[in-house]
Every structure is written in C-alpha cells, then in structure tokens.
PDB file of C-alpha atoms in Angstrom:
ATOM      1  CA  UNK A   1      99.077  98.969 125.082  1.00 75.00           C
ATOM      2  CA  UNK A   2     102.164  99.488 124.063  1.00 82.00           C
ATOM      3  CA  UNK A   3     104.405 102.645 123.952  1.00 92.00           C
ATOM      4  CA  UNK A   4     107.949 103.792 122.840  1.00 96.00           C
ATOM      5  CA  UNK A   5     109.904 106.427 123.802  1.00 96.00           C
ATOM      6  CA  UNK A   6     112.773 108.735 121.744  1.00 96.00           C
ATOM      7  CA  UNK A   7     113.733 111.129 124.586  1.00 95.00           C
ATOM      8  CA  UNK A   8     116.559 113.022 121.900  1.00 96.00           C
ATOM      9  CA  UNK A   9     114.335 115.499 119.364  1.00 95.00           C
ATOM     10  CA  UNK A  10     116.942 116.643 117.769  1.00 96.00           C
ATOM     11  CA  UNK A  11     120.919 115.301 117.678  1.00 97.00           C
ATOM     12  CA  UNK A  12     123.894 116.664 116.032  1.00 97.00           C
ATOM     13  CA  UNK A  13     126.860 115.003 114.985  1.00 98.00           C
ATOM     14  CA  UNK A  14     130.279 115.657 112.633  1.00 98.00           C
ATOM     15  CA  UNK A  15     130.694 113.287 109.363  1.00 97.00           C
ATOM     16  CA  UNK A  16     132.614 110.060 110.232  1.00 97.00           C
ATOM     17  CA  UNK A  17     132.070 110.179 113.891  1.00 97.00           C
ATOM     18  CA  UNK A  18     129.862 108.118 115.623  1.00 98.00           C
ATOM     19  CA  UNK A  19     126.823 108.508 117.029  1.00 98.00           C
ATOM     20  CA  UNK A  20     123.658 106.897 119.347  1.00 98.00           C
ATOM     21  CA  UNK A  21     120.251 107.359 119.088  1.00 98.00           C
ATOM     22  CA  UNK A  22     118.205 106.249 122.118  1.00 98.00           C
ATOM     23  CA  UNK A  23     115.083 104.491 122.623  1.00 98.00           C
ATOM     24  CA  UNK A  24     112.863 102.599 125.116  1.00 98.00           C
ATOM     25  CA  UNK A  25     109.413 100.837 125.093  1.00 97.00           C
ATOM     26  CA  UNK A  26     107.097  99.585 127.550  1.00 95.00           C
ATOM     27  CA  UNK A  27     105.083  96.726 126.767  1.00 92.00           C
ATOM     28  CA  UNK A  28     104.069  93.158 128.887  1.00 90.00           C
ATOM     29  CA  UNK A  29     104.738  91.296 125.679  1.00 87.00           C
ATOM     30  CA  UNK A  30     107.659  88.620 125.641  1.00 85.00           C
ATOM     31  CA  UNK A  31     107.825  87.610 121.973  1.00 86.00           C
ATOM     32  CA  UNK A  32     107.577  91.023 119.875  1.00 91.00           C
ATOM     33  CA  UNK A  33     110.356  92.702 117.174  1.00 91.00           C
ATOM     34  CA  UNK A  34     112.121  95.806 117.335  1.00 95.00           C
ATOM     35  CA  UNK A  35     112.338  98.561 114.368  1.00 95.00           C
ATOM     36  CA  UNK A  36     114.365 101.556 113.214  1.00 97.00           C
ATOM     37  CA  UNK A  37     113.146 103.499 110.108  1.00 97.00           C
ATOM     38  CA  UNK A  38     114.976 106.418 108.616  1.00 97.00           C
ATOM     39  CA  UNK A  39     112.960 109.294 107.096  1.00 95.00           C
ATOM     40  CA  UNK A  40     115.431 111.750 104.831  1.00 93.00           C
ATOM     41  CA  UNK A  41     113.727 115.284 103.917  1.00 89.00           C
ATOM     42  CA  UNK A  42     111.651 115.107 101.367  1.00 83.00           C
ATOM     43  CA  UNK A  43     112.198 111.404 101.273  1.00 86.00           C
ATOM     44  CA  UNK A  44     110.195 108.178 102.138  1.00 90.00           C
ATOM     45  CA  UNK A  45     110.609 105.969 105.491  1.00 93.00           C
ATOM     46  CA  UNK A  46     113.031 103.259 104.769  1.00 93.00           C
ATOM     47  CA  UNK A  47     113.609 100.444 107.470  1.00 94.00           C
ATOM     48  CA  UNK A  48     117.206 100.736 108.766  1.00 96.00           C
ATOM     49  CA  UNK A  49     117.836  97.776 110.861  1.00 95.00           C
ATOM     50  CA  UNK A  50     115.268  95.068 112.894  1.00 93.00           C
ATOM     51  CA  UNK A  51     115.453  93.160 115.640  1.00 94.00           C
ATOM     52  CA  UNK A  52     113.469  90.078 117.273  1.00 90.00           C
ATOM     53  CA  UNK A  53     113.509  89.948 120.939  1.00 90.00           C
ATOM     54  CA  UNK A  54     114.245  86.320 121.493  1.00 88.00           C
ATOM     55  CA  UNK A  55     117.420  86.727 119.892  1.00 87.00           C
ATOM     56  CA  UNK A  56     120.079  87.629 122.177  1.00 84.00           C
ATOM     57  CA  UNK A  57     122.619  88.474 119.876  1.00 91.00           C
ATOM     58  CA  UNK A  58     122.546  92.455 118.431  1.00 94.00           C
ATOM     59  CA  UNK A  59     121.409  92.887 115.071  1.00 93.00           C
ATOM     60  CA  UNK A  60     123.830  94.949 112.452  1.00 93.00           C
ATOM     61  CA  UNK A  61     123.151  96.132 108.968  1.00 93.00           C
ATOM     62  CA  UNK A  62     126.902  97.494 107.508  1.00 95.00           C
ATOM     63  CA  UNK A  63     127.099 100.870 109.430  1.00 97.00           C
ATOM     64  CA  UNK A  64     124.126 100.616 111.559  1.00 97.00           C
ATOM     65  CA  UNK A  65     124.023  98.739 114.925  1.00 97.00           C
ATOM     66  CA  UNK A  66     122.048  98.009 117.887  1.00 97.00           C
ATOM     67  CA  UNK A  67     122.262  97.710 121.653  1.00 97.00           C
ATOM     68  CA  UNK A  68     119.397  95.714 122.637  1.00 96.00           C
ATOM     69  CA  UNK A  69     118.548  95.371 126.485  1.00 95.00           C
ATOM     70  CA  UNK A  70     115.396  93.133 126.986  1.00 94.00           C
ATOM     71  CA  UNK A  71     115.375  93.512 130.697  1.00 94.00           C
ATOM     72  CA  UNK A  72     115.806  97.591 130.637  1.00 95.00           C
ATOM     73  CA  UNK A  73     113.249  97.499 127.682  1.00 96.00           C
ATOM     74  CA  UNK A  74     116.146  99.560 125.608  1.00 97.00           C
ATOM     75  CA  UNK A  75     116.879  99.462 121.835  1.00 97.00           C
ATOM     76  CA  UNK A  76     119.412 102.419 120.949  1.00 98.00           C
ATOM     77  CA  UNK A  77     120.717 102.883 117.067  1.00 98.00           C
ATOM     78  CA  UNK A  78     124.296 103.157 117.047  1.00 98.00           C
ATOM     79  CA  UNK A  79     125.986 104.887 113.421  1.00 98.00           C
ATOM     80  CA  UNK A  80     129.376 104.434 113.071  1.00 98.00           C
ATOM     81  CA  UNK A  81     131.278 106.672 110.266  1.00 97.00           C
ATOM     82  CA  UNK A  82     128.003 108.628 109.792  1.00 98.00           C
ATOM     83  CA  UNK A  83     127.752 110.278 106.190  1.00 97.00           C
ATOM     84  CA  UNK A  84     125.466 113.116 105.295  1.00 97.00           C
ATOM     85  CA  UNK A  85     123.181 111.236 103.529  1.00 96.00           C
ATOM     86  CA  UNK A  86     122.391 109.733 106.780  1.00 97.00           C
ATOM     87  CA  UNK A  87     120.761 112.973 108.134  1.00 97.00           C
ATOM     88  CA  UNK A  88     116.900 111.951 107.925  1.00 97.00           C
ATOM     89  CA  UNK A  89     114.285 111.709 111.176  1.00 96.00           C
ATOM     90  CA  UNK A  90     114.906 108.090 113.042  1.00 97.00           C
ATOM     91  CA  UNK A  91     111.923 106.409 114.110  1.00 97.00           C
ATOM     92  CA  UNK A  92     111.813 103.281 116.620  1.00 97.00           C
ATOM     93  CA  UNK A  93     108.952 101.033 116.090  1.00 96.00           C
ATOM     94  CA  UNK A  94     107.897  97.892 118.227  1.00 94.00           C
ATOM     95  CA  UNK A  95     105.521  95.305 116.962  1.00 90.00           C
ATOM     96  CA  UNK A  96     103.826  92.799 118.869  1.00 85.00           C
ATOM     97  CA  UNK A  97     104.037  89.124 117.651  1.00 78.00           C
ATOM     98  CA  UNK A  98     100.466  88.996 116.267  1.00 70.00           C
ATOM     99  CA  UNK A  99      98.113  86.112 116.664  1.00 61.00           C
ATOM    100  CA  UNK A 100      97.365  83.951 114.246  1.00 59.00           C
ATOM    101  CA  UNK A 101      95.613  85.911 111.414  1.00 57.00           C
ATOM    102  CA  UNK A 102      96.095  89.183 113.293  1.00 62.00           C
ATOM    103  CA  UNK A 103      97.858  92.089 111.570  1.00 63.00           C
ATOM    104  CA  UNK A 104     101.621  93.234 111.859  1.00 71.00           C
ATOM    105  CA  UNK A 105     100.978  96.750 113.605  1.00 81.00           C
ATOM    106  CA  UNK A 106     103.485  99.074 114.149  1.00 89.00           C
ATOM    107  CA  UNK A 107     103.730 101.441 117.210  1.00 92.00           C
ATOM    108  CA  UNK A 108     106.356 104.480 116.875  1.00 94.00           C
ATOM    109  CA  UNK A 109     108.105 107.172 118.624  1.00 95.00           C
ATOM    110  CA  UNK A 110     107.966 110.650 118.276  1.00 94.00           C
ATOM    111  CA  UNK A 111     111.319 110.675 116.276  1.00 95.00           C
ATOM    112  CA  UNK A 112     115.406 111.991 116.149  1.00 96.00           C
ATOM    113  CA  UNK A 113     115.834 114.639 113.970  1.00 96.00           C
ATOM    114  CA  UNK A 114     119.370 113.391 113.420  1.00 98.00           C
ATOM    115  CA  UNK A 115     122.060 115.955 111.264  1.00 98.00           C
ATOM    116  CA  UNK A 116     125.354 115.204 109.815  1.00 97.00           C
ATOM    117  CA  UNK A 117     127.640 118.240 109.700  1.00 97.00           C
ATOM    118  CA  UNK A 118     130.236 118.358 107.192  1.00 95.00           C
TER     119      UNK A 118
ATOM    120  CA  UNK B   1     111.539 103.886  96.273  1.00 54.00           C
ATOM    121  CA  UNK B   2     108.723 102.968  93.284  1.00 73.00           C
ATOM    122  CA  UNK B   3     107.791  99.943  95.320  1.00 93.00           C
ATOM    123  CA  UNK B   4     105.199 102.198  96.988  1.00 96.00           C
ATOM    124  CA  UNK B   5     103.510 105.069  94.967  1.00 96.00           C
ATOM    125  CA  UNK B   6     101.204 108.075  96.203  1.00 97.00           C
ATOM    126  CA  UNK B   7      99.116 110.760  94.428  1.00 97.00           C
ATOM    127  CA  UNK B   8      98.813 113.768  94.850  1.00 97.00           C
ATOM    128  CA  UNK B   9     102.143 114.629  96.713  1.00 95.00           C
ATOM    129  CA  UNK B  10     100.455 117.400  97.667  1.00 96.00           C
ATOM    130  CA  UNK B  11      97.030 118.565  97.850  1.00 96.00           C
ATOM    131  CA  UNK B  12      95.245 121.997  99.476  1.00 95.00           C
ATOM    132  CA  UNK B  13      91.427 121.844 100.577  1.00 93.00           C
ATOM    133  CA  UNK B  14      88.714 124.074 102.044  1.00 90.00           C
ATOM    134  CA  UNK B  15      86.640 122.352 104.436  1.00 89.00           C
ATOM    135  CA  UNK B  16      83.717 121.640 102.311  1.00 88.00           C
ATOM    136  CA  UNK B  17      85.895 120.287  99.161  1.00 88.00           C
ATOM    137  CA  UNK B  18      85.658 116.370  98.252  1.00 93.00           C
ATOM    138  CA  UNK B  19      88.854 114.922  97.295  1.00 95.00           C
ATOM    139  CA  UNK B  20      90.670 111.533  97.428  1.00 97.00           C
ATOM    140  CA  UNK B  21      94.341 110.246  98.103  1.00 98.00           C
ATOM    141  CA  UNK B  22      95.312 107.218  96.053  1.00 98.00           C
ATOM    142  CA  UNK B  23      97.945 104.380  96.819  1.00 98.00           C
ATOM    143  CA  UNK B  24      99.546 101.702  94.789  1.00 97.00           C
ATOM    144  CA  UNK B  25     102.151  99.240  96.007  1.00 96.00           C
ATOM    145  CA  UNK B  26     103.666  96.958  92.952  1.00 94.00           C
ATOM    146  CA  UNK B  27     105.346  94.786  95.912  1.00 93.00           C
ATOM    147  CA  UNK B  28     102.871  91.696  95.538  1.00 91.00           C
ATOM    148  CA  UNK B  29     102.147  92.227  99.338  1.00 90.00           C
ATOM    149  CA  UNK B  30      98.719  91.726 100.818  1.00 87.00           C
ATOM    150  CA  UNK B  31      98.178  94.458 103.477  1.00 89.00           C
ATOM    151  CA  UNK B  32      97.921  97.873 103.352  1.00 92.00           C
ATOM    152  CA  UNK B  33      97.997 100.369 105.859  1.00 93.00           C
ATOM    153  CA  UNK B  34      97.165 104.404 106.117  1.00 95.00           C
ATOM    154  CA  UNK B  35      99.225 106.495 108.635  1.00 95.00           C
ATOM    155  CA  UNK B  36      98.632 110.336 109.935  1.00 96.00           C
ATOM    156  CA  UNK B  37     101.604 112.002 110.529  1.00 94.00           C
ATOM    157  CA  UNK B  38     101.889 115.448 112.398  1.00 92.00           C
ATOM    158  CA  UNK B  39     104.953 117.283 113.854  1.00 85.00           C
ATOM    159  CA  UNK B  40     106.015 116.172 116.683  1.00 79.00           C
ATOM    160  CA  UNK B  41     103.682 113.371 117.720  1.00 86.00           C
ATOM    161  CA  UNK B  42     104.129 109.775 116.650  1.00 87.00           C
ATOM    162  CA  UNK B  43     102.766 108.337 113.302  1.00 91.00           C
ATOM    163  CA  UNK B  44      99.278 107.782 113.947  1.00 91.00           C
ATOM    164  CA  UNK B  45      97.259 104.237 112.415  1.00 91.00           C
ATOM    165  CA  UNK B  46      94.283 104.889 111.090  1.00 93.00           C
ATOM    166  CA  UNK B  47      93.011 101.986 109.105  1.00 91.00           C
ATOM    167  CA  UNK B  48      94.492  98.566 108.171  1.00 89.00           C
ATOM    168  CA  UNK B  49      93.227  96.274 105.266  1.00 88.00           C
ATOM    169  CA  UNK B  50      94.677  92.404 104.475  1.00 82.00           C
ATOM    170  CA  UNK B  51      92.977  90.987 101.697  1.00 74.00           C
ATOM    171  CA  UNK B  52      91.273  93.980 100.840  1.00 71.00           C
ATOM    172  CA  UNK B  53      89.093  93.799 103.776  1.00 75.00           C
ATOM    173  CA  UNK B  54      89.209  96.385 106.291  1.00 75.00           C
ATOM    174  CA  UNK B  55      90.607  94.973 109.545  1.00 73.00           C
ATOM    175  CA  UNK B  56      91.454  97.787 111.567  1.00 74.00           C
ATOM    176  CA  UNK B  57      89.916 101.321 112.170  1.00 75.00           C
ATOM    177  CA  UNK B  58      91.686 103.106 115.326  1.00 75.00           C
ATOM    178  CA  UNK B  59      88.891 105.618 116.050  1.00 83.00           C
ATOM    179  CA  UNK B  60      89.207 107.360 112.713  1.00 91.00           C
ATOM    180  CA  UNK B  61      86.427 110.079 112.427  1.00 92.00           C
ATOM    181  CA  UNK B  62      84.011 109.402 109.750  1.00 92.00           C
ATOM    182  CA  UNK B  63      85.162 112.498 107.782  1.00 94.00           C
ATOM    183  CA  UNK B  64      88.017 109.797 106.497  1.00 95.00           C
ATOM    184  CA  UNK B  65      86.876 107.268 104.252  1.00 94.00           C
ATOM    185  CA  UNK B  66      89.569 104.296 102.752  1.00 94.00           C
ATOM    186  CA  UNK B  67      88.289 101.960 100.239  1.00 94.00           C
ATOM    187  CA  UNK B  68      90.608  99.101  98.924  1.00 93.00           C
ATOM    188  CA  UNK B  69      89.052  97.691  95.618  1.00 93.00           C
ATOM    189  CA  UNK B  70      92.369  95.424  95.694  1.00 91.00           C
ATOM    190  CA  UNK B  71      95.116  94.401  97.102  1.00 88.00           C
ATOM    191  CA  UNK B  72      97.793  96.657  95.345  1.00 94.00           C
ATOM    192  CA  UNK B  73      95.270  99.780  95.419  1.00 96.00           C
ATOM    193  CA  UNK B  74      94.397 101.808  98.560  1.00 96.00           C
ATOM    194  CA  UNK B  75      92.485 104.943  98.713  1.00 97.00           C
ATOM    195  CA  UNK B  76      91.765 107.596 101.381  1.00 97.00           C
ATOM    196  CA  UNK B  77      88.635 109.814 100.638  1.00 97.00           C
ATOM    197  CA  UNK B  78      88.012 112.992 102.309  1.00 96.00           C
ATOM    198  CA  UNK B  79      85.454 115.358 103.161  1.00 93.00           C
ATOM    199  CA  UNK B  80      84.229 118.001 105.501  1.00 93.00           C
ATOM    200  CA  UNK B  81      88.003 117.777 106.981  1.00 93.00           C
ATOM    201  CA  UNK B  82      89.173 120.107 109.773  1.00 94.00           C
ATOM    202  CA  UNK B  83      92.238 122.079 109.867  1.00 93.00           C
ATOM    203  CA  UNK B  84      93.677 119.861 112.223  1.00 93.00           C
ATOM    204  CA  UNK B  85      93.479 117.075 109.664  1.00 95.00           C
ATOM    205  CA  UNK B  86      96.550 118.913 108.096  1.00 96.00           C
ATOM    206  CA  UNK B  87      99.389 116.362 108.001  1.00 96.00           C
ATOM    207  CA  UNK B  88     101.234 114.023 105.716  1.00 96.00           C
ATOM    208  CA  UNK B  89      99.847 110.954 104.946  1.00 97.00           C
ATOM    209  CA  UNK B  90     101.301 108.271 104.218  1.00 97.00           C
ATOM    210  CA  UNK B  91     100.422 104.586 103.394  1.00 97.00           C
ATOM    211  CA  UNK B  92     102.176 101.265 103.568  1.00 95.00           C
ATOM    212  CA  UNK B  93     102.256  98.105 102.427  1.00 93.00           C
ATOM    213  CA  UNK B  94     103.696  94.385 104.097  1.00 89.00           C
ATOM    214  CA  UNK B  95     102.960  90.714 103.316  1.00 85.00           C
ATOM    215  CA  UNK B  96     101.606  89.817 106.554  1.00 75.00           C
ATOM    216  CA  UNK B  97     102.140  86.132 106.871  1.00 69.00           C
ATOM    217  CA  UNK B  98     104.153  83.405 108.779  1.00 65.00           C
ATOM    218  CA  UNK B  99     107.829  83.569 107.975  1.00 64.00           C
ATOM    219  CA  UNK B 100     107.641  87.156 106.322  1.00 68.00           C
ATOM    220  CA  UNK B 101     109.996  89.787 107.313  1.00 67.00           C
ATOM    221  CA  UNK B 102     107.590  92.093 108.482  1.00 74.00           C
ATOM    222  CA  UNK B 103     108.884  94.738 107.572  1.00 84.00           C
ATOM    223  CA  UNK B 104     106.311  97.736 106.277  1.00 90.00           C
ATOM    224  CA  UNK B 105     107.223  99.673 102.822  1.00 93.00           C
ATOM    225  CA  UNK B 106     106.005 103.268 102.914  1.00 95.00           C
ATOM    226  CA  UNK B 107     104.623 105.428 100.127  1.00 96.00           C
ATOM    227  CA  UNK B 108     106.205 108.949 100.104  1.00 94.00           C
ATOM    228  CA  UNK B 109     103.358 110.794 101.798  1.00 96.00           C
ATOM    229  CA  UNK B 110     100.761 113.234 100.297  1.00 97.00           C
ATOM    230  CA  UNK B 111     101.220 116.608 102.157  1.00 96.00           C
ATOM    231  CA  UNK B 112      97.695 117.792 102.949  1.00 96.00           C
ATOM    232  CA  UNK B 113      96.357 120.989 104.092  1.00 96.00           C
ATOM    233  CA  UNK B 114      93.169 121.850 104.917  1.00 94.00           C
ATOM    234  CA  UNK B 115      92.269 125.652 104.847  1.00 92.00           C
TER     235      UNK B 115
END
C-alpha cells in the first residue's frame, strides 16, 4: 500500500515571498504520478500542479513548482510570489499507474494549512 | 467550479433519520468517486463507480449506501449513522481512460453532522 506524508500542519508565509511545502511517499511502484490539490476555505479542491514519475524534468504551472526526487521518494510544492488568494489547505496525492481497466485512485496526505499574510 | 455540483451543502441528522447526498458532474467523465473527509486525517475513499458500476468499496460500513443510476449522477444514502460519521463529503469525478489526464474534479462537499 501506498502512503504519503505532509510533515508541515500548518505554514505561514508574507505576500510575495516564497514558500515550500513538503512531501514524501512510500510506495514499491516505479511508474505512478504525483499530485498537489489546493483546498481554499469554503472552497472546492482544485488540482494545482501534476507530475509523472518517469519524467525527469520538474513540472511548473505559472507560480507553482516542483522539486521532484524519485530516489528520496520527495515531491515538495514550491510558490513563488505567493498572493492571498493562495491561502487554502495543500494536499499531495500519489496515484499508482493502474492496470488495464483498473481505476485512477488517489491516496492523500493529511494536508498544509498554508496562510498568506498581508 | 459548476463542473462538479453537490446537494445539500449542508445537512444535520439524528441517528435514526434517512437522508441522501446527491452528486452531478456535467464534465462528460465516466467515473465517480465519494470521499470522507475529517480534520486532520487524510481524505478517506469510500466507493468508486466507472460506468455506473460500483468498482470499489474500501470497507465502507453498510450504514452508507451510493447508488449511481448514471454516469453524471452519484448518490450517497444514509441511515442509522454514528456521530463519528460527521465529516464533509465530498465526491469526484475523472474520465478514467488511456491518455486522460487523470486528474479528479471535486464537488464542493456536503458538511454533515450527525447528532
């Protein structure tokens, strides 16, 4: 089974700094993709940014960015000039590359309770 | 955000009440999916339907019921709940097929409690 790991609750930072939200998984897998969803309050879960492991290079998505480590099993969220319309929950996700006729399932972390300070 | 739609947004019930929690995705896609989620644990699976048939139930107690007449509609009914079945719940939809993004559009929860 897999499992995936936010080890920051709760993170703070000032508008238009940057920031990096951390996150690891453990799975046996070798072929398998890589999520981040945002949450705002109130608000529904909106993927920020995805990745597919056999592709080296980092994925990016404007603001949003990703440090992807296969070998440590490490997939941080990096926001650069954050806004305060990004303060939401972040969620990492990891999803298995399904067998033929098999469902996309989604395993997620507990969450970063992320806020943007003015 | 209207890609996905959930009623009620909220809902209170006693343990012995009846009620149901409907979705509707208007994304074309072909699987549907029902999350628990709690504070401070991890969203939670509980039942997965491509096609309209049921293909996944991760140990849901029988007090949960889905039914999914179609693809675009999705229902969760409940009865004889606990107060531990207090939590938002929220449902997805993705077009699970070769080539597709994978990505999962979420509904924006109904906030249940159970009293």
């Amino acid at each position: 089974a897999q499992t995936v790991t936010q080890s920051q609750p709760e993170m703070s930072v000032q508008e238009a700094e940057t920031v990096t939200l951390s996150c690891t998984y453990d799975t046996s897998e070798s072929n398998y993709y890589l999520f981040w969803y945002k949450q705002p309050p109130s608000r529904q879960m909106i993927l920020v940014i995805r990745q597919e492991a056999y592709k080296q290079q980092n994925a990016t998505e404007n603001r949003f960015s990703v440090n992807f480590q296969k070998a440590a099993k490490s997939f941080s969220l990096k926001i650069s000039d954050s806004q305060l319309g990004d303060t939401a929950m972040y969620f990492c996700a990891f999803m298995k590359h399904p067998p033929r006729g098999s469902n996309y399932k989604l395993t997620f972390g507990k969450g970063t309770l992320l806020t943007v300070n003015p | 955000e209207t890609g996905v739609t959930q009623t009620p947004r909220h809902l209170v019930m006693g343990m012995t009440n009846k009620k149901s929690l409907k979705c509707e995705q208007h994304l074309g896609h072909n699987a549907m999916y029902w999350y628990k989620q709690s504070a401070k644990k991890p969203l939670e699976l509980m039942f997965v339907y491509n096609f309209k048939e049921q293909t996944e139930n991760n140990s849901v107690p029988s007090r949960f019921s889905p039914e999914c007449p179609n693809s675009s509609h999705l229902f969760l009914h409940l009865h004889t709940l606990q107060p531990e079945d207090s939590a938002l719940y929220l449902c997805a939809s993705s077009q699970d097929q070769a080539g597709a993004s994978y990505e999962q559009y979420f509904g924006p929860g109904t906030r249940l409690t159970v009293t």
